Tab-separated table of C-alpha atoms in Angstrom:
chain	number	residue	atom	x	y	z
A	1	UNK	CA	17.880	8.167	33.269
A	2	UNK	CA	18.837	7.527	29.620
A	3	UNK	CA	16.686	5.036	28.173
A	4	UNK	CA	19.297	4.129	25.201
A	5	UNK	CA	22.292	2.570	27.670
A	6	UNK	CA	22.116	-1.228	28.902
A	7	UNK	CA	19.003	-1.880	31.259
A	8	UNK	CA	20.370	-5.359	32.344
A	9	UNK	CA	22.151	-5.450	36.156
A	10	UNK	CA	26.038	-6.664	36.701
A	11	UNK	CA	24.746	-10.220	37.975
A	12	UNK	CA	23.121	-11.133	34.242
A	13	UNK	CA	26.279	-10.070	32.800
A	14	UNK	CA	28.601	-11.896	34.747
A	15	UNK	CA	25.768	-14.762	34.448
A	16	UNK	CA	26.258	-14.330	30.304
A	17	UNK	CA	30.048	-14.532	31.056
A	18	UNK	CA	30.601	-17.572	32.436
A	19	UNK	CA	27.787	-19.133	30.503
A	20	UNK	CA	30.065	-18.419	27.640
A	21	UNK	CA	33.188	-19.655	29.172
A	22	UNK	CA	31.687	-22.853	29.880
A	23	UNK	CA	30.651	-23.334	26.112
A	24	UNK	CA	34.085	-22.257	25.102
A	25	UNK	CA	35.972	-24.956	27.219
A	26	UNK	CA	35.633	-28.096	24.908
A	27	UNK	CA	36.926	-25.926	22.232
A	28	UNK	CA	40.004	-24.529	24.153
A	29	UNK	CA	41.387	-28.428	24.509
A	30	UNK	CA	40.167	-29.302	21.289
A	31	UNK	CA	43.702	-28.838	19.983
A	32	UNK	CA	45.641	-31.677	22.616
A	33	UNK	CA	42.897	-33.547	22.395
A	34	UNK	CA	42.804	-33.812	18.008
A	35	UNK	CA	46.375	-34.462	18.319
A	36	UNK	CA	46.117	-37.138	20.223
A	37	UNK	CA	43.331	-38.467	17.965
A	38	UNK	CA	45.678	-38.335	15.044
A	39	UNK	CA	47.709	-40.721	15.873
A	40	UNK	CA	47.522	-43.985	13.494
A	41	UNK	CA	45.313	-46.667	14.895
A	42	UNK	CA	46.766	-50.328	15.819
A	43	UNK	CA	45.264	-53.081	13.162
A	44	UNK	CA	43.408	-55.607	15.557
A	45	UNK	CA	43.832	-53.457	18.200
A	46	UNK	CA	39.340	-53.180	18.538
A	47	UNK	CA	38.349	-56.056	21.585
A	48	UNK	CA	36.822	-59.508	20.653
A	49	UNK	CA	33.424	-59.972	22.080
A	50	UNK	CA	34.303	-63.505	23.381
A	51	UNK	CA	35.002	-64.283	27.504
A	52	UNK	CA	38.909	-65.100	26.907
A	53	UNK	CA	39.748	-61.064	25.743
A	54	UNK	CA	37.308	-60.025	28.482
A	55	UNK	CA	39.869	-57.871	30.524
A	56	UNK	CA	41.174	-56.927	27.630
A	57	UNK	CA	37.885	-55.475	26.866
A	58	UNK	CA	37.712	-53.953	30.187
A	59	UNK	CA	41.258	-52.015	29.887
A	60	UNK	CA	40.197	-50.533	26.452
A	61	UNK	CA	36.696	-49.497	27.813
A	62	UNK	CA	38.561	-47.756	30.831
A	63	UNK	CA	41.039	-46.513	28.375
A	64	UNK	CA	38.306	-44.957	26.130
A	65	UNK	CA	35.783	-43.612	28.614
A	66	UNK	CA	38.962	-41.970	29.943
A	67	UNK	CA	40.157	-40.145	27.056
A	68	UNK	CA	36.572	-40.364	25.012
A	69	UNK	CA	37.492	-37.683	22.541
A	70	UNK	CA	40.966	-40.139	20.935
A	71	UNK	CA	38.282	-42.842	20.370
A	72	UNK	CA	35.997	-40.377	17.776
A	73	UNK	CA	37.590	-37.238	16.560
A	74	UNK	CA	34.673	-36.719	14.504
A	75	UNK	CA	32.252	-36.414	16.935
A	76	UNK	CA	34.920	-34.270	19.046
A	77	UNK	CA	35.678	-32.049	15.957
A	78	UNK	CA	31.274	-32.039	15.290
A	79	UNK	CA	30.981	-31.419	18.951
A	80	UNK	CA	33.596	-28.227	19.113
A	81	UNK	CA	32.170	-26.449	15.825
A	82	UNK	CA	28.625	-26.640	17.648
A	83	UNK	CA	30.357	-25.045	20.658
A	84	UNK	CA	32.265	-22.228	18.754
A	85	UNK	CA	28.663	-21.401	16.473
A	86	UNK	CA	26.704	-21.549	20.241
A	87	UNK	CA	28.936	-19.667	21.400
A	88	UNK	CA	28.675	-16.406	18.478
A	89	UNK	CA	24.753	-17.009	18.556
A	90	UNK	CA	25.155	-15.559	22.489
A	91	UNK	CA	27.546	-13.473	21.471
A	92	UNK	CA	25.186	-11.823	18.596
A	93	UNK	CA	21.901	-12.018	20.883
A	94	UNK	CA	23.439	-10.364	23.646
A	95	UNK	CA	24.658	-7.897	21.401
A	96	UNK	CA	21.729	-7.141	20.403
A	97	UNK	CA	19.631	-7.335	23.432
A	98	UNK	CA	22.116	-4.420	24.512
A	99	UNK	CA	21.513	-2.286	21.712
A	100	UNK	CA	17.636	-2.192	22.578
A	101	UNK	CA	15.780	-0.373	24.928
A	102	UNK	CA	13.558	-1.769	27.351
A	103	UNK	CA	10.615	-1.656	24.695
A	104	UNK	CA	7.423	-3.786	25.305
A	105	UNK	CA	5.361	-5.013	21.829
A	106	UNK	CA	1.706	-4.472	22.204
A	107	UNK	CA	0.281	-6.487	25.092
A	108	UNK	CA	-2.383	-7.651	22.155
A	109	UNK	CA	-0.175	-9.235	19.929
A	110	UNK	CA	-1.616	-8.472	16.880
A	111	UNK	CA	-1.262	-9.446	13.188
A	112	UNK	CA	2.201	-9.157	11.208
A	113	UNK	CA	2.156	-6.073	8.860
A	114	UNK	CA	2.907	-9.063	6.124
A	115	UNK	CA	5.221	-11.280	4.282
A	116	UNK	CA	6.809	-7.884	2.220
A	117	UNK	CA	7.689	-10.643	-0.310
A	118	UNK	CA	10.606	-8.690	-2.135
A	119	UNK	CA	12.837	-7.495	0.506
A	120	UNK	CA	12.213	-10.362	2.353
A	121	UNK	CA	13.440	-12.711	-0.268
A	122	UNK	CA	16.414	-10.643	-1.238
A	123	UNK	CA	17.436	-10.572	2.332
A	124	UNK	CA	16.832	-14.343	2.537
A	125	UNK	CA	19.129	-14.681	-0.313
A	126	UNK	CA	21.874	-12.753	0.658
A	127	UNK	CA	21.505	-10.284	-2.352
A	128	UNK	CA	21.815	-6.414	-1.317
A	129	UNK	CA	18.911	-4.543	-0.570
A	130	UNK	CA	17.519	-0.441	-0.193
A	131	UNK	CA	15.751	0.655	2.259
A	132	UNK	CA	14.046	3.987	1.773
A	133	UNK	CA	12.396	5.743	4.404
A	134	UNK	CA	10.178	8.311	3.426
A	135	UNK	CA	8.318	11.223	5.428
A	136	UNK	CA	8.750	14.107	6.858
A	137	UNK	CA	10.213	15.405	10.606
A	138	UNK	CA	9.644	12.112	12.219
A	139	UNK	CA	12.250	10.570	9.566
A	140	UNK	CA	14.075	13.266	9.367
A	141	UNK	CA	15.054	12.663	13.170
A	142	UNK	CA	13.572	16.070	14.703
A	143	UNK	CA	13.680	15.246	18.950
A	144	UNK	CA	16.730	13.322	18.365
A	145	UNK	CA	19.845	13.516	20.407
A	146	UNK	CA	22.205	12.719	17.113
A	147	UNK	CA	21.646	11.183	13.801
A	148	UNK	CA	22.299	8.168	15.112
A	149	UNK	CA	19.488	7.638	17.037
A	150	UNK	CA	16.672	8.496	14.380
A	151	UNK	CA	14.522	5.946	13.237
A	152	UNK	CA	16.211	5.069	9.810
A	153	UNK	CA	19.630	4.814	11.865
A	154	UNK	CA	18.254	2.614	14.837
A	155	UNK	CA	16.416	0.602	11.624
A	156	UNK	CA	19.775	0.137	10.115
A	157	UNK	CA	21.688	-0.847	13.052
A	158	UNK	CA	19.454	-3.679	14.183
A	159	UNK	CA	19.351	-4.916	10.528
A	160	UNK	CA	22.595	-5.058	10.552
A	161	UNK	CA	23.304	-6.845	13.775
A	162	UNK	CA	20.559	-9.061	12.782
A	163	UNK	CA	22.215	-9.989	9.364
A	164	UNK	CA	25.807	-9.176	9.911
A	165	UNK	CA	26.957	-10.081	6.562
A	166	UNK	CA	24.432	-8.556	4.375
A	167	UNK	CA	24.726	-5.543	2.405
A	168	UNK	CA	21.827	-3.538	3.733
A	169	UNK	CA	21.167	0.151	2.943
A	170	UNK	CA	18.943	3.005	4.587
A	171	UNK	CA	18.299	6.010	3.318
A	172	UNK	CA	16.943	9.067	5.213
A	173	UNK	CA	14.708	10.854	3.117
A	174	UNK	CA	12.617	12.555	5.461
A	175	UNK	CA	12.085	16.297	4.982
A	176	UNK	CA	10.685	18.410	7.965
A	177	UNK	CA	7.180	20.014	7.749
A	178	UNK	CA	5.711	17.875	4.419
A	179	UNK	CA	3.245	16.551	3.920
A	180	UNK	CA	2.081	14.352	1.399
A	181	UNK	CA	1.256	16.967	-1.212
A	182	UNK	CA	4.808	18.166	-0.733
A	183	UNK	CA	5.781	14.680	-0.659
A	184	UNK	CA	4.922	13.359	-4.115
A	185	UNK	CA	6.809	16.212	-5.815
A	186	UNK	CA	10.174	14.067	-4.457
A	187	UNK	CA	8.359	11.284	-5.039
A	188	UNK	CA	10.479	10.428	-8.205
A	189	UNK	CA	13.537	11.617	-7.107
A	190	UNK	CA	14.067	10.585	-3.516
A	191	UNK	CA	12.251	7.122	-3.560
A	192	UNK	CA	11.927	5.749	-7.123
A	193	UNK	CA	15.469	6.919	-8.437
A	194	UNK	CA	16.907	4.711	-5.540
A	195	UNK	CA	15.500	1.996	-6.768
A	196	UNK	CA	14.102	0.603	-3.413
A	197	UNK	CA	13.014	-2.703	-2.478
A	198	UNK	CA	11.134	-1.533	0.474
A	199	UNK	CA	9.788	2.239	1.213
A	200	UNK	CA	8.945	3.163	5.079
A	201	UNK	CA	6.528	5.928	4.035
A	202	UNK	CA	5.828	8.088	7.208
A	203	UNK	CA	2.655	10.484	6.353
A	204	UNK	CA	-0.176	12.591	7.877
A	205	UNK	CA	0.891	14.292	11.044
A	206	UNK	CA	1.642	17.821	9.648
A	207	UNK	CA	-1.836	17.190	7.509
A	208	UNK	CA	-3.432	16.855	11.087
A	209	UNK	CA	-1.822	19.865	12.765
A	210	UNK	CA	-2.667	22.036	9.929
A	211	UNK	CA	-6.395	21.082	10.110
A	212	UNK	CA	-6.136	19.598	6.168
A	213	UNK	CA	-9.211	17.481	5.071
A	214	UNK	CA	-7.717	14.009	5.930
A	215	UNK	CA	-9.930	12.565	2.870
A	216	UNK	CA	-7.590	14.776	0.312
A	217	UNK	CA	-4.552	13.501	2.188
A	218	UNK	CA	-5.713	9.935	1.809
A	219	UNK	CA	-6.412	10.173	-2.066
A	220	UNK	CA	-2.804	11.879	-2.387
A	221	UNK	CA	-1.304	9.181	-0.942
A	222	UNK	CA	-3.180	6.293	-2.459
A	223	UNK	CA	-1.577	7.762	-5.744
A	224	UNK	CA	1.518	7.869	-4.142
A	225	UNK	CA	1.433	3.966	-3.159
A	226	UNK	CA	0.528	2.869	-7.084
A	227	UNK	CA	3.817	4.630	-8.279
A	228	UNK	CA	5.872	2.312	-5.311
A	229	UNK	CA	4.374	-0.329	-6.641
A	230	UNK	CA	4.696	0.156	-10.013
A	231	UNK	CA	8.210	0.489	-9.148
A	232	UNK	CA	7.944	-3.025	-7.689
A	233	UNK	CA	8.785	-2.080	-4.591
A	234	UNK	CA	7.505	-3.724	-1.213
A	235	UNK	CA	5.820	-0.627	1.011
A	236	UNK	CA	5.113	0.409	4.843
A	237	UNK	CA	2.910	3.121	5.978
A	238	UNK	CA	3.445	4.812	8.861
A	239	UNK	CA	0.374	7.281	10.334
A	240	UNK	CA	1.268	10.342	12.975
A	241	UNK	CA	2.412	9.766	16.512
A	242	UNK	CA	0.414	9.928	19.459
A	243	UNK	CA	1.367	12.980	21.411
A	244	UNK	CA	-0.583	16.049	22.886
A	245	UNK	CA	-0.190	18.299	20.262
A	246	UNK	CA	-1.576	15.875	17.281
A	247	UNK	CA	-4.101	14.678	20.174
A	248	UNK	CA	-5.400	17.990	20.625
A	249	UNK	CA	-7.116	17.316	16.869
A	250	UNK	CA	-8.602	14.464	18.265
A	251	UNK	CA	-11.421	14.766	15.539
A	252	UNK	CA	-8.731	14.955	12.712
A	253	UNK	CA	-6.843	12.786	13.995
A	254	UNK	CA	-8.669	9.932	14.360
A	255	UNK	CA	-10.275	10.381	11.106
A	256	UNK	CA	-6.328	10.457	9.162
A	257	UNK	CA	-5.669	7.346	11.243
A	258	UNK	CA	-8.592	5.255	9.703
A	259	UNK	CA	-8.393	6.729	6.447
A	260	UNK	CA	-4.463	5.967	5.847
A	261	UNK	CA	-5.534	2.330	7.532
A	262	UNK	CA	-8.244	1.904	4.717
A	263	UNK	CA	-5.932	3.173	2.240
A	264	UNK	CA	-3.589	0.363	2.990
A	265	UNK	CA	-5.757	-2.373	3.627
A	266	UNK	CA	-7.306	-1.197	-0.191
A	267	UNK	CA	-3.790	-1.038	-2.258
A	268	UNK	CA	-2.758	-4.667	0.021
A	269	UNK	CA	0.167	-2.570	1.351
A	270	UNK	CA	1.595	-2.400	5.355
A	271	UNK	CA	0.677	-0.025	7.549
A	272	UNK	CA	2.875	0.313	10.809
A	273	UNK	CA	-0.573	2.350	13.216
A	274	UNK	CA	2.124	4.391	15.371
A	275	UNK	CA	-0.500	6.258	16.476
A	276	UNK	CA	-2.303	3.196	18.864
A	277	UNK	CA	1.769	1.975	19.474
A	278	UNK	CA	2.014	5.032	20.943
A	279	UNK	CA	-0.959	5.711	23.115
A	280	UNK	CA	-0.804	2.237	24.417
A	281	UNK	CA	2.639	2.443	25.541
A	282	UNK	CA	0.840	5.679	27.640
A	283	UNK	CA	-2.641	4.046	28.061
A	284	UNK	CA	-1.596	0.483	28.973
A	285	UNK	CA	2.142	0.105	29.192
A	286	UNK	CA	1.399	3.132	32.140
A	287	UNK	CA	4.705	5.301	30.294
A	288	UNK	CA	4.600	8.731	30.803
A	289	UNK	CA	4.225	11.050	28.089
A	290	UNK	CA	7.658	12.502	27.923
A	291	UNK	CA	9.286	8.987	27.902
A	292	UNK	CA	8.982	8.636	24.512
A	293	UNK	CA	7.880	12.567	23.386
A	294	UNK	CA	10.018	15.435	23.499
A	295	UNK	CA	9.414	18.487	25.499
A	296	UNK	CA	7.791	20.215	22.298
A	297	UNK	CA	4.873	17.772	22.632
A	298	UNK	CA	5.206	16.502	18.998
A	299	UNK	CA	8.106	14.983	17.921
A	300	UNK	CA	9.176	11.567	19.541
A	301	UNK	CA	12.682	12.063	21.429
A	302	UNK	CA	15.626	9.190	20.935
A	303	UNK	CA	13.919	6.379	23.200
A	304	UNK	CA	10.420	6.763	21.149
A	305	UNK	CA	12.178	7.005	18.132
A	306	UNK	CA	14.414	3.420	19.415
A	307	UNK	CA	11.076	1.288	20.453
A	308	UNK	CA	9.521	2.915	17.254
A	309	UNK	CA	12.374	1.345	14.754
A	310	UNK	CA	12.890	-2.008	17.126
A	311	UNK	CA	9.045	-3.003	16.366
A	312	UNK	CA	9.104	-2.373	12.885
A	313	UNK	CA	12.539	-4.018	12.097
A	314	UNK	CA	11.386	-6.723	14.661
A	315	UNK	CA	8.408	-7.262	12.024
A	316	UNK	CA	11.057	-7.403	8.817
A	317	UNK	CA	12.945	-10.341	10.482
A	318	UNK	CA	10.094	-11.818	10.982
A	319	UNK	CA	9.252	-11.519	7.533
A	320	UNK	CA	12.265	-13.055	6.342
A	321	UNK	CA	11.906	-15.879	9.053
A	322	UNK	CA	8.271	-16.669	6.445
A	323	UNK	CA	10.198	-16.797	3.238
A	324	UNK	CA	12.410	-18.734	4.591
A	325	UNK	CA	9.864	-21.266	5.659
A	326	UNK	CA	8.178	-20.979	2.463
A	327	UNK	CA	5.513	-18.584	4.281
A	328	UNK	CA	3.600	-15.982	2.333
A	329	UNK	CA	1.229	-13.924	4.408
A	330	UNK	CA	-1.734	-12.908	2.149
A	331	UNK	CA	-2.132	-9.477	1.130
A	332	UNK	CA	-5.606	-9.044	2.390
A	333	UNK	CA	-4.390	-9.299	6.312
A	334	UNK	CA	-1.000	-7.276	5.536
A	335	UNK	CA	-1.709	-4.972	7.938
A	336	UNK	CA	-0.447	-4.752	11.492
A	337	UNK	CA	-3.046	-4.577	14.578
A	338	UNK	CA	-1.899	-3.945	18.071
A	339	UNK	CA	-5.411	-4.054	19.950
């Protein structure tokens, strides 16, 4: 079974189809029916409210409740445009909703990562934005079918079906087998030189696998954070996936999970914990392990690497959808807890 193709049976679709149909039929006789409204109306043609004109009255209320759309064009012409715009919202959601996979969020809820103030509000305001994701084999796309389905290219897609007119760009920046050390050496030229507004900084899983002290990996990255932000740039961590060959470090593990979680909590930064996405989607959400891990037990394979990038861009939306409203989540609670 391929987890990437449509997951929703013939009878919603032909359900969506004539749902749309019926929204599009007062717009398909819109144009008899505005041509009839234009023609010019007969002075003292409107019926007296007095008992002598009563049938009078009568034939222009059975004229007008059979041909209601000649007697207000306006609110024919108000009434089609909110057809036509209902009708490309379905359109666009069920676009979307087929470019998903069947991905649960955590059954906790949790708290938003945060507001990430600057991309948000250049998204908000129509004005282009970079999107750099940082890391190593996990952004590079190792597992993966295609470059398409990588995380940074699944990212990009929904972002784009999400805001079809914005000029959104993602860059893949993800070298395999770094780890932070090697990491901040490119730090200047693959994330600052691009001048990001928001950097997707995936970190710690080779650190775990080569039994690294997670405290050193921690401080590395700390520094690493203060030169995004100097840069002004909005910033996500993301800590190592939950599969058996990180797991069999449990010790290590756990500790690089906490540590990169205080880091961000510390420098008021995101932090997307893949690691507890991950094991509940095998703990609680009762997935198999190889549903979302490939057959190397480390690297996530396309439909991990699909629910991966749908929660995290789900959580950018959302942080538009605050500036928007004139909603700024504080920094001290920017961080994103699915238990």
């Amino acid at each position: 079974m391929s987890f990437d193709r449509p997951f929703f049976g013939t009878a919603w679709l032909a359900a969506a189809a004539v749902g749309a149909l019926t929204l599009l039929a007062p717009a398909m006789v819109l144009p008899a029916r505005a041509q009839a409204a234009q023609q010019p109306a007969v002075p003292g043609s409107a019926p007296e409210s007095n008992a002598a004109n009563a049938p009078a009255a009568q034939a222009g209320a059975a004229s007008s409740a059979s041909s209601p759309d000649q007697a207000n064009p306006v609110q024919q012409k108000s009434l089609a445009a909110r057809a036509i715009e209902k009708v490309r919202q379905v359109a666009k959601s069920a676009n979307d909703i087929f470019s998903r996979v069947p991905c649960l969020p955590p059954k906790g809820g949790g708290k938003s990562m945060g507001s990430l103030p600057h991309v948000a509000r250049k998204l908000a305001a129509g004005q282009p934005v970079v999107i750099v994701a940082f890391g190593s084999s996990s952004t590079q796309g190792w597992g993966s079918s295609s470059p398409a389905f990588t995380y940074p290219n699944r990212l990009a897609a929904q972002l784009h079906r999400h805001y079809p007119g914005a000029d959104i760009t993602v860059l893949n920046h993800g070298v395999g087998g770094e780890d932070a050390p090697e990491m901040m050496k490119r730090l200047q030229t693959s994330v600052i030189d691009a001048k990001p507004d928001l950097v997707i900084w995936q970190v710690g899983t080779n650190a775990v696998l080569r039994n690294l002290d997670p405290a050193e990996t921690a401080k590395v990255v700390a520094e690493g954070i203060a030169r995004i932000q100097a840069a002004g740039a909005d910033l996500v961590l993301v800590d190592p996936q939950y599969s058996p060959r990180v797991t069999e470090h449990g010790e290590s593990a756990s500790r690089m999970v906490k540590l990169l979680g205080k880091v961000a909590e510390l420098r008021h930064v995101g932090i997307f914990p893949r690691f507890e996405v991950m094991r509940e989607w095998h703990d609680r959400q009762d997935l198999p392990i190889h549903t979302f891990v490939t057959a190397d037990d480390l690297h996530m394979n396309d439909w991990g690497y699909a629910c991966f990038a749908q929660l995290l861009g789900d959580d950018i939306i959302k942080s538009v959808g605050q500036i928007k409203l004139g909603v700024n989540v504080p920094a001290q609670v920017q961080t994103y807890r699915p238990m």
